[in-house]
JSON list of C-alpha atoms in Angstrom, two decimals:
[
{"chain": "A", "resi": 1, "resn": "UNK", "atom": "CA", "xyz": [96.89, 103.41, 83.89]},
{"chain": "A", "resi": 2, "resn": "UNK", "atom": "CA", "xyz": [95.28, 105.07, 86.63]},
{"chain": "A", "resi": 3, "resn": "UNK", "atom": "CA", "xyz": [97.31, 106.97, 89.29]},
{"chain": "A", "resi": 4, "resn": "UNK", "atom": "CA", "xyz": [96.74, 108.15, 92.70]},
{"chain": "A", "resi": 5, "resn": "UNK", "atom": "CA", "xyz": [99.23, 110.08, 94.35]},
{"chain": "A", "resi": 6, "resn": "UNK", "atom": "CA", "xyz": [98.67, 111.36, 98.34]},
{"chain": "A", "resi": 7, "resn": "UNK", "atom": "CA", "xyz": [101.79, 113.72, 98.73]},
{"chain": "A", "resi": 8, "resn": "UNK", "atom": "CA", "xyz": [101.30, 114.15, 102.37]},
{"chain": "A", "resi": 9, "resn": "UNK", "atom": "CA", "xyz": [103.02, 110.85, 104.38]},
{"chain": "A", "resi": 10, "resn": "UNK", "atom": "CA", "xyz": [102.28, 112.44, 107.33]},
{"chain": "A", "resi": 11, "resn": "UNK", "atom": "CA", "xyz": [99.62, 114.81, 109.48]},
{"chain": "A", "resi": 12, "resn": "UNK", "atom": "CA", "xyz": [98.43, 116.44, 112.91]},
{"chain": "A", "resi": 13, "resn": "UNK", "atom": "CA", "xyz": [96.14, 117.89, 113.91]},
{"chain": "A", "resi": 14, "resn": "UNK", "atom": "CA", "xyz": [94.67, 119.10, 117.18]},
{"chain": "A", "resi": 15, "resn": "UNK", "atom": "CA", "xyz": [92.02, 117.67, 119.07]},
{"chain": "A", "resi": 16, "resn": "UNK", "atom": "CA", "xyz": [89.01, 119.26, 117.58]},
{"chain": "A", "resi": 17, "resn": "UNK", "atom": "CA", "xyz": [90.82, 121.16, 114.87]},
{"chain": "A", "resi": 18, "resn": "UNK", "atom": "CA", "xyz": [90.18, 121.29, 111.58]},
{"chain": "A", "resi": 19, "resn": "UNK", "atom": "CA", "xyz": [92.63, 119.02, 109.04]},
{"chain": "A", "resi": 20, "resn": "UNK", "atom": "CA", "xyz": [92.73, 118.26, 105.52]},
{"chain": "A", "resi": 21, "resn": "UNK", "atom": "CA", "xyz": [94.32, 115.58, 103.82]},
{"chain": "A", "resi": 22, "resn": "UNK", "atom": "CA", "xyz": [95.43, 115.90, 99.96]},
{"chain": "A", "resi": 23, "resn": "UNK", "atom": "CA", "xyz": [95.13, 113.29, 96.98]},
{"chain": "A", "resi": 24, "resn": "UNK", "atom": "CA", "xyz": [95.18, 113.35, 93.50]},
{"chain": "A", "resi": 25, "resn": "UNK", "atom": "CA", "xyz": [94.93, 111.33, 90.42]},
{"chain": "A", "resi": 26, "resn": "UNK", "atom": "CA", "xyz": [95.42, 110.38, 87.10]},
{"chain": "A", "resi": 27, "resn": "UNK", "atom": "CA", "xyz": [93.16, 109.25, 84.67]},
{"chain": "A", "resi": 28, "resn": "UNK", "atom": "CA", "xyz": [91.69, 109.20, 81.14]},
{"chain": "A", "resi": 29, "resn": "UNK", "atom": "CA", "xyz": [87.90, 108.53, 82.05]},
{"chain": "A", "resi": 30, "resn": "UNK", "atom": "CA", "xyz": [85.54, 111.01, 82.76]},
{"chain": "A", "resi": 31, "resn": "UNK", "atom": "CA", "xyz": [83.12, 108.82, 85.09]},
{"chain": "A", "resi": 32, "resn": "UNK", "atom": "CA", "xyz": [85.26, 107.50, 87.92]},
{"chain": "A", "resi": 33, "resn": "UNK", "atom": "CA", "xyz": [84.45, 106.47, 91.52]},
{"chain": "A", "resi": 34, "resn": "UNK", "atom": "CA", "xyz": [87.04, 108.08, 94.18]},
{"chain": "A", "resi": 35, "resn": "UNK", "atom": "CA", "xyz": [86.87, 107.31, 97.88]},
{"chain": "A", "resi": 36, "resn": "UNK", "atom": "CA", "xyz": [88.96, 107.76, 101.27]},
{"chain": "A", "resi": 37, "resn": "UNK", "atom": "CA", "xyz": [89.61, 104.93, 103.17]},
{"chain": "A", "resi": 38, "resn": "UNK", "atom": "CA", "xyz": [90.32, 104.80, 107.16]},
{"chain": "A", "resi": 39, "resn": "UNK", "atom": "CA", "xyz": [92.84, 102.21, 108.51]},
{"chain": "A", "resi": 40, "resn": "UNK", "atom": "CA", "xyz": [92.91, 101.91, 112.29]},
{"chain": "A", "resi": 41, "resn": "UNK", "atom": "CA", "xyz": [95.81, 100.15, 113.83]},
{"chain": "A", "resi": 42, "resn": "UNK", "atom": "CA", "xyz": [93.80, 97.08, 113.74]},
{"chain": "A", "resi": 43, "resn": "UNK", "atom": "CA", "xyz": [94.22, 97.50, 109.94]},
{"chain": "A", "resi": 44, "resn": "UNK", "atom": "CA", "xyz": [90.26, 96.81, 108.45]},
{"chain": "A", "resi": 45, "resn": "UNK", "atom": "CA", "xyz": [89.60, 99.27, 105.75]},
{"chain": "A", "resi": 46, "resn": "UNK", "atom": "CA", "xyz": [86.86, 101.04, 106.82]},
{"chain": "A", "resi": 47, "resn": "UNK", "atom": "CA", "xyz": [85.01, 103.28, 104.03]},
{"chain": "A", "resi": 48, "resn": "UNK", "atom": "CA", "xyz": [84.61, 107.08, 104.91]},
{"chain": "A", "resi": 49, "resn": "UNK", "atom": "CA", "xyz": [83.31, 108.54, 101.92]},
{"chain": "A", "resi": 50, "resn": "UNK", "atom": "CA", "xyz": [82.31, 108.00, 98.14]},
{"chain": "A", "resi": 51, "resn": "UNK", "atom": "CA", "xyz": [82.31, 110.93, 95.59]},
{"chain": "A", "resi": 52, "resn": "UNK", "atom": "CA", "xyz": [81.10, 109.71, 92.42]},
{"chain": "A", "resi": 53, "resn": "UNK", "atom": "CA", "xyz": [82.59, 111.90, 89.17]},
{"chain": "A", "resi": 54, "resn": "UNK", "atom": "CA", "xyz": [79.48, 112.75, 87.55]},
{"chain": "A", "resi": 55, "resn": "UNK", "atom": "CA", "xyz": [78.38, 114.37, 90.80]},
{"chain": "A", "resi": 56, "resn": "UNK", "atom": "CA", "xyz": [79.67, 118.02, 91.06]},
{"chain": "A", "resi": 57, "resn": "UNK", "atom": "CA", "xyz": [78.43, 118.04, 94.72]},
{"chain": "A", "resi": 58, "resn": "UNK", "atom": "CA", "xyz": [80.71, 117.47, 97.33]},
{"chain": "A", "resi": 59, "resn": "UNK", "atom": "CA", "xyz": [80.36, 114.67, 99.16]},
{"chain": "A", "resi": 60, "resn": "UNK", "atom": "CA", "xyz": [79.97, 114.78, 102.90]},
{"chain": "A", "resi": 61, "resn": "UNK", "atom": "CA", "xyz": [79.39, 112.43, 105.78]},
{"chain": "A", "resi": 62, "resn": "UNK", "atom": "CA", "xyz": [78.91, 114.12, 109.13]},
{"chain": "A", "resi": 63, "resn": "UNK", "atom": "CA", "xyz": [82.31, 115.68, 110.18]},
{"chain": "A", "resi": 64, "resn": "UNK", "atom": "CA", "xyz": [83.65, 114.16, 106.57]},
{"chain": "A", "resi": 65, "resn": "UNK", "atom": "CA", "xyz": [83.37, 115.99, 103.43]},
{"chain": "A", "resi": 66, "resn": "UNK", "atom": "CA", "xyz": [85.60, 116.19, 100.67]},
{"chain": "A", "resi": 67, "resn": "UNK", "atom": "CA", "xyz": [86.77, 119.14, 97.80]},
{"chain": "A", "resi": 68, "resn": "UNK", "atom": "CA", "xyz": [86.86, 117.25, 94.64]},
{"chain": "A", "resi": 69, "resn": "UNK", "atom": "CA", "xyz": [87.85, 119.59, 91.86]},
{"chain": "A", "resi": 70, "resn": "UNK", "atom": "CA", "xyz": [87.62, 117.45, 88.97]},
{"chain": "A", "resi": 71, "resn": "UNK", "atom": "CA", "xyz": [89.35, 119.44, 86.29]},
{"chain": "A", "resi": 72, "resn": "UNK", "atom": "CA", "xyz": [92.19, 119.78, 88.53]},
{"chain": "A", "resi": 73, "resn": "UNK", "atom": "CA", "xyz": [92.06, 115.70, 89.49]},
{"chain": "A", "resi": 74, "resn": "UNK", "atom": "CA", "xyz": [92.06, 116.94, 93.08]},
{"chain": "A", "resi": 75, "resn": "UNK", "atom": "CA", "xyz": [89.51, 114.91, 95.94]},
{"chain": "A", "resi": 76, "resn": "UNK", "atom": "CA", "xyz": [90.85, 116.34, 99.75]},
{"chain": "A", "resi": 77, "resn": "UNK", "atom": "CA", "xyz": [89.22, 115.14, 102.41]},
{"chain": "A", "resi": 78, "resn": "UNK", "atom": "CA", "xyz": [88.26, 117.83, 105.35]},
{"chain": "A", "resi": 79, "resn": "UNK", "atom": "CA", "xyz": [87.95, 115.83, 109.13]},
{"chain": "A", "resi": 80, "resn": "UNK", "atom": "CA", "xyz": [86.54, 118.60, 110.98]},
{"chain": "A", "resi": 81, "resn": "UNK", "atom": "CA", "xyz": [86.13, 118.48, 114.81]},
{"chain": "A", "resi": 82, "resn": "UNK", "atom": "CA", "xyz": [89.42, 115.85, 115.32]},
{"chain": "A", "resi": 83, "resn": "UNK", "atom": "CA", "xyz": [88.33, 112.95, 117.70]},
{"chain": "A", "resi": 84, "resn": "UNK", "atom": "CA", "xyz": [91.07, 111.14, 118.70]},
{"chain": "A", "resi": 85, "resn": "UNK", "atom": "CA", "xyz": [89.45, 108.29, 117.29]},
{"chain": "A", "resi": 86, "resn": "UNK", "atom": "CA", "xyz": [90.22, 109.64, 113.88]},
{"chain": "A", "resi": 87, "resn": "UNK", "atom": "CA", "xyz": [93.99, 108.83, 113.73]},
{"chain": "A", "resi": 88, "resn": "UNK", "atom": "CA", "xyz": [94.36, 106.20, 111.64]},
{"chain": "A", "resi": 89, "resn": "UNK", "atom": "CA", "xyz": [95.98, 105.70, 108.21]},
{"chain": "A", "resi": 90, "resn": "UNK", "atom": "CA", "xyz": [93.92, 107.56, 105.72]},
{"chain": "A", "resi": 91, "resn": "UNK", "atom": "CA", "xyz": [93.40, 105.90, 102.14]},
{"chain": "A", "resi": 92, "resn": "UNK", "atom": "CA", "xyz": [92.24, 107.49, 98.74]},
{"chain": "A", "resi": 93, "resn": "UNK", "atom": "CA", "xyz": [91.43, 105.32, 96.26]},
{"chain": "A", "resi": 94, "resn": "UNK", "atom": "CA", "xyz": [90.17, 105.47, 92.27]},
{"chain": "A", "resi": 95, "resn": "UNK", "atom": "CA", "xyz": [87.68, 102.88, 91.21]},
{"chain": "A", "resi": 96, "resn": "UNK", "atom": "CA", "xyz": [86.07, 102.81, 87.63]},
{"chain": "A", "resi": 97, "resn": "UNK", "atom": "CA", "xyz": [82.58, 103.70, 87.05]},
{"chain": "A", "resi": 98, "resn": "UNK", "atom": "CA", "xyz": [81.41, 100.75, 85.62]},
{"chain": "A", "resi": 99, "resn": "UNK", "atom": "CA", "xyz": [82.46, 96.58, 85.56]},
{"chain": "A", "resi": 100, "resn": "UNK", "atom": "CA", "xyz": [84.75, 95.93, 87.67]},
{"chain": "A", "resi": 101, "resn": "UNK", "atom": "CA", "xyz": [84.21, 99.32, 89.78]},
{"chain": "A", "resi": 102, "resn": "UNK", "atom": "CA", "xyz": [85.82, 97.73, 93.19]},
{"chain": "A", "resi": 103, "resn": "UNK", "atom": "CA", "xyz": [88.72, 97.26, 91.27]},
{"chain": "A", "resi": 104, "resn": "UNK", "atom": "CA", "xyz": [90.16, 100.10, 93.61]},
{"chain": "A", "resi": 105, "resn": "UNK", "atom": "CA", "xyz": [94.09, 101.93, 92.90]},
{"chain": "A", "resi": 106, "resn": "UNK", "atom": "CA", "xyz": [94.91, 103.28, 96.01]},
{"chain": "A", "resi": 107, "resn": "UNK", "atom": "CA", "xyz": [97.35, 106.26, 97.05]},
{"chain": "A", "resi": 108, "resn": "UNK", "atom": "CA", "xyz": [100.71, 105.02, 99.34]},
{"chain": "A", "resi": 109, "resn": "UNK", "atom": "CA", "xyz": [98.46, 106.43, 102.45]},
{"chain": "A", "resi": 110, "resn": "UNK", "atom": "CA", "xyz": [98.45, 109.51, 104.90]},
{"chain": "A", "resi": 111, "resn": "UNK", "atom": "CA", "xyz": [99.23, 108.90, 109.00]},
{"chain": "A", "resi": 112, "resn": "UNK", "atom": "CA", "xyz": [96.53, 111.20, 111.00]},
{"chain": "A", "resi": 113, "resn": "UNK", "atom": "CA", "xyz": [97.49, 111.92, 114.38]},
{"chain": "A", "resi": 114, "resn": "UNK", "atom": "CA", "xyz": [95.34, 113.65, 117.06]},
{"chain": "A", "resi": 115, "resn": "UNK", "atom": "CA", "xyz": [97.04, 115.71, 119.52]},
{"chain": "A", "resi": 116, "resn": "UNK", "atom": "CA", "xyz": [95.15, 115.53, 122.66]},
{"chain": "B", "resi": 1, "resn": "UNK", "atom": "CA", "xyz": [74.00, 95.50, 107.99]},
{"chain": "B", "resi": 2, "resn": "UNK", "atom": "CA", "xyz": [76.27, 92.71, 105.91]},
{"chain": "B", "resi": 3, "resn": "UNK", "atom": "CA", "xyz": [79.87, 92.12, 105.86]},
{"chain": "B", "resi": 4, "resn": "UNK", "atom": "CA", "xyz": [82.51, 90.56, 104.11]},
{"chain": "B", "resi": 5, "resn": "UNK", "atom": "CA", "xyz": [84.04, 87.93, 105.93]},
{"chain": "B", "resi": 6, "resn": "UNK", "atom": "CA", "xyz": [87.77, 86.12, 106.37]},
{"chain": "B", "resi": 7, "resn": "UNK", "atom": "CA", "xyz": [89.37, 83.62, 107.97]},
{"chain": "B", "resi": 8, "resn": "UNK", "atom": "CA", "xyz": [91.83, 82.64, 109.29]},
{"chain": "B", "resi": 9, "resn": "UNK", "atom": "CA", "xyz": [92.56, 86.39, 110.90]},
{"chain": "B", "resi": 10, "resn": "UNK", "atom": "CA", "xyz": [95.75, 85.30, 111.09]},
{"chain": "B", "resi": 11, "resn": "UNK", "atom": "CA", "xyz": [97.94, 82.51, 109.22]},
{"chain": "B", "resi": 12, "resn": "UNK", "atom": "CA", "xyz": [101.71, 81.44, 109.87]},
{"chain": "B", "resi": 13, "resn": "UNK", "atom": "CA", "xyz": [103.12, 79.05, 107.67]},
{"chain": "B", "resi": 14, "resn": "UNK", "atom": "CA", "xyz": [106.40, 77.88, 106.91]},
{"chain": "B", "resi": 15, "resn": "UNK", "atom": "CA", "xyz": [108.91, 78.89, 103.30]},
{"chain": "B", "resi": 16, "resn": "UNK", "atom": "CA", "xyz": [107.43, 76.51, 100.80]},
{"chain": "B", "resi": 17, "resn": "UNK", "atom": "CA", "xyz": [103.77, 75.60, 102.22]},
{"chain": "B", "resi": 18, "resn": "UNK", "atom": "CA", "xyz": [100.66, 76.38, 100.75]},
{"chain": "B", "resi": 19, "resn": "UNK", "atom": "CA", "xyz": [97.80, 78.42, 102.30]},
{"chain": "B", "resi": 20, "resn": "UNK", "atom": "CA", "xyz": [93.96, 79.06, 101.36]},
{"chain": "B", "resi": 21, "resn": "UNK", "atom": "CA", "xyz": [92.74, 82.16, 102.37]},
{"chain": "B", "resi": 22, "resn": "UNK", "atom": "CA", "xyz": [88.76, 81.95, 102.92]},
{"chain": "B", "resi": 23, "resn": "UNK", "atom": "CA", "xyz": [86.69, 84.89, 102.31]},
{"chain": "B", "resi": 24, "resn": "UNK", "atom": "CA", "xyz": [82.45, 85.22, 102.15]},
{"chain": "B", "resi": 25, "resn": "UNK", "atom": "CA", "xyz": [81.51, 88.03, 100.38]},
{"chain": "B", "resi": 26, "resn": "UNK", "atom": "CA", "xyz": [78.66, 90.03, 100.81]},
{"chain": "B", "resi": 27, "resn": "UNK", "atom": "CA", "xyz": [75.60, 87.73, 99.37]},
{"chain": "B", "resi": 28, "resn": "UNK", "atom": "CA", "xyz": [74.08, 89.52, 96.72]},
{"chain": "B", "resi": 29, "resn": "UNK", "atom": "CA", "xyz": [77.39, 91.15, 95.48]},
{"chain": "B", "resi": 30, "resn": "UNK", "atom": "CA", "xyz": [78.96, 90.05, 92.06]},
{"chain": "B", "resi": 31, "resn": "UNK", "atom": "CA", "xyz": [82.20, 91.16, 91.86]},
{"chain": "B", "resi": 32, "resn": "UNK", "atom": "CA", "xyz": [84.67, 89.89, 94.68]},
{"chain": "B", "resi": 33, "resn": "UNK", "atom": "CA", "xyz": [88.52, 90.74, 94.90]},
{"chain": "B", "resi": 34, "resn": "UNK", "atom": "CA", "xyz": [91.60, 90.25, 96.35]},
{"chain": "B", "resi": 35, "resn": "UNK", "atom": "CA", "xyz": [93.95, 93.09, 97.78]},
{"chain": "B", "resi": 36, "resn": "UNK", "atom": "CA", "xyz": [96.94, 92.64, 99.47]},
{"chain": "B", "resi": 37, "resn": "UNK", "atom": "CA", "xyz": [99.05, 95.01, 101.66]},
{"chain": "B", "resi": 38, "resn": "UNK", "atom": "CA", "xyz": [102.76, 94.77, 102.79]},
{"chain": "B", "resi": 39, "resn": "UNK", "atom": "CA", "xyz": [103.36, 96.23, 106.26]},
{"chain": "B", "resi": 40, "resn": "UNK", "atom": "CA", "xyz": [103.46, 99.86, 106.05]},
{"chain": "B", "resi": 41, "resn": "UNK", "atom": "CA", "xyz": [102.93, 100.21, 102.06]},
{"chain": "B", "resi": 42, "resn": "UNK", "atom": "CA", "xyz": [100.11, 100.44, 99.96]},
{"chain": "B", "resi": 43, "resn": "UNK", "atom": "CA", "xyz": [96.91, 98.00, 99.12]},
{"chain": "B", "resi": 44, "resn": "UNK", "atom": "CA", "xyz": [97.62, 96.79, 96.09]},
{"chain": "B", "resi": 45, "resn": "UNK", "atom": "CA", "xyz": [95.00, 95.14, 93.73]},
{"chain": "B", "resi": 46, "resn": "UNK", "atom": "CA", "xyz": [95.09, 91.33, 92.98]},
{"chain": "B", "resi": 47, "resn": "UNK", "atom": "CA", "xyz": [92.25, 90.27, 91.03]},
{"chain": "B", "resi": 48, "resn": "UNK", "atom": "CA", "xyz": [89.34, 90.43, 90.42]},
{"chain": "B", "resi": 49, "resn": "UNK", "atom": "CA", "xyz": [86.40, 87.42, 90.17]},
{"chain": "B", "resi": 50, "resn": "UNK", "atom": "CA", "xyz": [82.94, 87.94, 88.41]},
{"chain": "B", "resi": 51, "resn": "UNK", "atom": "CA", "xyz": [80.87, 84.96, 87.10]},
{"chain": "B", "resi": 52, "resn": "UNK", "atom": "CA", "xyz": [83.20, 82.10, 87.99]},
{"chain": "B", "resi": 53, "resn": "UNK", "atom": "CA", "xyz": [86.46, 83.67, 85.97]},
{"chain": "B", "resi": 54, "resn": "UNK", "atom": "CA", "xyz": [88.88, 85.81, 86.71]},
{"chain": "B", "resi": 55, "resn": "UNK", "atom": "CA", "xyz": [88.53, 89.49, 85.34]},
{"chain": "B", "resi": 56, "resn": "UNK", "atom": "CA", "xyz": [91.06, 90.82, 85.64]},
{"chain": "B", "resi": 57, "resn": "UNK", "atom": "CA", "xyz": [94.47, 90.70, 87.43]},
{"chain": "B", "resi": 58, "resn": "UNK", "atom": "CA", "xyz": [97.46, 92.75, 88.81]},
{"chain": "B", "resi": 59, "resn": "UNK", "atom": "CA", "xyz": [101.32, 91.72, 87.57]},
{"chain": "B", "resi": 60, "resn": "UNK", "atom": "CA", "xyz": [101.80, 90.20, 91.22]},
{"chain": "B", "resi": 61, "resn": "UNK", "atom": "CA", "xyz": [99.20, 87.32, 90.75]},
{"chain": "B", "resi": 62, "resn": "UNK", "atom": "CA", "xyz": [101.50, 85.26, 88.93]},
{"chain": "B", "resi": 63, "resn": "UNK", "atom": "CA", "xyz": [101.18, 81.58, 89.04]},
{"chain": "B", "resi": 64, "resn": "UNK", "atom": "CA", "xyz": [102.00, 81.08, 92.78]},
{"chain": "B", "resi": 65, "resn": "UNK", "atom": "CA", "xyz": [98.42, 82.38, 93.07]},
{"chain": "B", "resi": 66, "resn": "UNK", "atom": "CA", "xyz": [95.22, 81.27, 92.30]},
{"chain": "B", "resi": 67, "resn": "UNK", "atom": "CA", "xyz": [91.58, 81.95, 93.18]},
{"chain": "B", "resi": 68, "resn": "UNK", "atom": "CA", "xyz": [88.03, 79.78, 93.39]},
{"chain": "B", "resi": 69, "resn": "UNK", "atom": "CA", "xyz": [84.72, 80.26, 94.15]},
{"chain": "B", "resi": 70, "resn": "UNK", "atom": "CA", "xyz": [84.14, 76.26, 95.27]},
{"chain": "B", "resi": 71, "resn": "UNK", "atom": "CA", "xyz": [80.33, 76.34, 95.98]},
{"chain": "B", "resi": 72, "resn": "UNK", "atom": "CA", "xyz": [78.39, 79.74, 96.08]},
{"chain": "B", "resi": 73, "resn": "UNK", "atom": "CA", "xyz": [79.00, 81.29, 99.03]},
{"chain": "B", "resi": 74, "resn": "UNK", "atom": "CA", "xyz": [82.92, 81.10, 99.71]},
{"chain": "B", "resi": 75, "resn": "UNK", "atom": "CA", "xyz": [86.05, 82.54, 97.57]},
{"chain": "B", "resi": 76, "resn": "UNK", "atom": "CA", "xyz": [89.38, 81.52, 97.63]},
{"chain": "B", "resi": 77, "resn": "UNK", "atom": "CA", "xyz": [93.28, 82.69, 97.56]},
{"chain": "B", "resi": 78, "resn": "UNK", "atom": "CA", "xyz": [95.48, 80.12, 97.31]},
{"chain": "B", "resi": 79, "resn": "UNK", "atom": "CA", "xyz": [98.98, 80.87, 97.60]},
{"chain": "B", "resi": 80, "resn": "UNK", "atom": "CA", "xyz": [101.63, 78.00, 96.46]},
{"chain": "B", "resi": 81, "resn": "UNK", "atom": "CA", "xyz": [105.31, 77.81, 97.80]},
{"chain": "B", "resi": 82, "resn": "UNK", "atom": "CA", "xyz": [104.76, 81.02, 100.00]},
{"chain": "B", "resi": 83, "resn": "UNK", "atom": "CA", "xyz": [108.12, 82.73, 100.18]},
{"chain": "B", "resi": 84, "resn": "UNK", "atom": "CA", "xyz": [109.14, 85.77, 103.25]},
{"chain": "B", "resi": 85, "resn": "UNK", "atom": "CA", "xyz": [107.92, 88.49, 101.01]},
{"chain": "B", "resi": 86, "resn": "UNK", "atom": "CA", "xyz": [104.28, 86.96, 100.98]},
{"chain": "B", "resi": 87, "resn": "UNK", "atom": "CA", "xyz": [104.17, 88.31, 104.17]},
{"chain": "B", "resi": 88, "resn": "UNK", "atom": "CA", "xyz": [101.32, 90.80, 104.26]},
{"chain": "B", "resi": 89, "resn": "UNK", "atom": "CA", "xyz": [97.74, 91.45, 104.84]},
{"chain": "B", "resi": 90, "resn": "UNK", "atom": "CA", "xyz": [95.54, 89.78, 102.56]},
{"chain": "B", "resi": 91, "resn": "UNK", "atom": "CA", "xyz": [92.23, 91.20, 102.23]},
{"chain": "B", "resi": 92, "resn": "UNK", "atom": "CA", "xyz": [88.88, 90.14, 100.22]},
{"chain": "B", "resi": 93, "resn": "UNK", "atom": "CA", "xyz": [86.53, 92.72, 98.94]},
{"chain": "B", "resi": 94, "resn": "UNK", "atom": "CA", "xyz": [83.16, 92.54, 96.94]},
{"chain": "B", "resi": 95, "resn": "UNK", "atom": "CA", "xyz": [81.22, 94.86, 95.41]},
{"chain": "B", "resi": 96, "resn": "UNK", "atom": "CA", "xyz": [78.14, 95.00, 93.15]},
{"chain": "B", "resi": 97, "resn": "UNK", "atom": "CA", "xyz": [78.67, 96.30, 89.57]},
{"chain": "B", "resi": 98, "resn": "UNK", "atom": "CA", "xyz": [78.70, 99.75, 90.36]},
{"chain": "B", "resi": 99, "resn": "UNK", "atom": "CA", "xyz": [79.84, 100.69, 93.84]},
{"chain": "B", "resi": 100, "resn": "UNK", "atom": "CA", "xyz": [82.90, 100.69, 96.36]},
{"chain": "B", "resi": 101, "resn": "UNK", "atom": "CA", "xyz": [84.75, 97.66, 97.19]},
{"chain": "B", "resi": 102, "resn": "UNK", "atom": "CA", "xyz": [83.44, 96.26, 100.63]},
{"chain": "B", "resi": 103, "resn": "UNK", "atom": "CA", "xyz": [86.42, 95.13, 102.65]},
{"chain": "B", "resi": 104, "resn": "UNK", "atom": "CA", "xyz": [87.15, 92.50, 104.81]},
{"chain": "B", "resi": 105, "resn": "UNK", "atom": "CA", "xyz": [88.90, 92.54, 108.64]},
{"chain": "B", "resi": 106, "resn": "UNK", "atom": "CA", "xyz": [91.97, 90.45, 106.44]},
{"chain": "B", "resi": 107, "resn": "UNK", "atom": "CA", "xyz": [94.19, 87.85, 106.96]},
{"chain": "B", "resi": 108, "resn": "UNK", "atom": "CA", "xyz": [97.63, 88.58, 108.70]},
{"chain": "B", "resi": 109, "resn": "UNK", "atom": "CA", "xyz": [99.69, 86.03, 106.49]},
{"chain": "B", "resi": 110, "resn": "UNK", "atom": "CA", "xyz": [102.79, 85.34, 108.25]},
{"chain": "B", "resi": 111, "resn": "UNK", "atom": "CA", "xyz": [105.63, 83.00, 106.70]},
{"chain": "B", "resi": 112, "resn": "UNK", "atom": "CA", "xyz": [108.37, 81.87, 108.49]}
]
């Protein structure tokens, strides 16, 4: 069974700083979707990015981008330029590549505060 | 751009009640799911739905649950004899076969 594991319950980061949150996984396939999820206080699930396996690019999304190491089983995300709009609980998640792919295992979450 | 949709946002019902919780996925995805989440843990997978049957499903979907698609645009959670610890946020996703889940805003189930 597929694992995700973020080790870091908790993170700050300065207003405009620079933060990265941690994640990795477990799993036996070698085409995989992972993803980081943003939960507001209001608690949607808001998708932030997609890194696909088969990709060796990093994926990135304006101040989002994310170091996936795939030997390692390692997908970070990188928030650069901390709004305070970006604290939230942060989300990665493992989906398979093919049927069923939103079948999503998620990490136990990381809490992102922005320090004015 | 297209959303998944849910309602009631949020439900309160008593130990021992039923409740459906409505969801309208995205229109041309196949795949549709539920997820719940426990204040302050985890989303945890429920099942999944794909051409009228259930896929797949997680050890909590037990028989308490169930799940329909009753005409083709709605899909279904129905929880029977809701205890406290169904408590939680209950949120549909879909997806087309390859791709991320697309959430839902949820459905704050409350029992009493």
């Amino acid at each position: 069974a597929q694992t995700v594991t973020q080790s870091q319950p908790e993170m700050s980061v300065q207003e405009a700083e620079t933060v990265t949150l941690s994640c990795t996984y477990d799993t036996s396939e070698s085409d995989y979707y992972l993803f980081w999820y943003k939960q507001p206080p209001s608690r949607q699930m808001i998708l932030v990015i997609r890194q696909e396996a088969y990709k060796q690019q990093n994926a990135t999304e304006n101040r989002f981008s994310v170091n996936f190491q795939k030997a390692a089983k390692s997908f970070s995300l990188k928030i650069s330029d901390s709004q305070l709009g970006d604290a939230a609980m942060y989300f990665c998640a493992y989906s398979p590549f093919n049927t069923n792919a939103g079948k999503s295992t998620f990490g136990d979450g990381t809490t992102l505060t922005v320090k004015p | 751009e297209p959303e998944v949709t849910q309602t009631p946002s949020h439900q309160v019902t008593q130990m021992g009640q039923e409740v459906i919780l409505r969801c309208v996925p995205i229109s041309n995805h196949l795949y549709f799911y539920w997820y719940r989440q426990i204040l302050g843990q985890k989303v945890e997978f429920l099942v999944s739905f794909y051409n009228n049957e259930i896929s797949e499903k997680s050890e909590i979907f037990d028989d308490q649950f169930s799940v329909e698609r009753p005409d083709g645009s709605n899909f279904t959670l129905k929880i029977r004899s809701t205890k406290l610890e169904d408590s939680a946020m209950y949120f549909c996703a879909s997806s087309e076969q390859t791709g991320p889940p697309h959430f839902g805003n949820g459905t704050r189930l409350t029992v009493t």
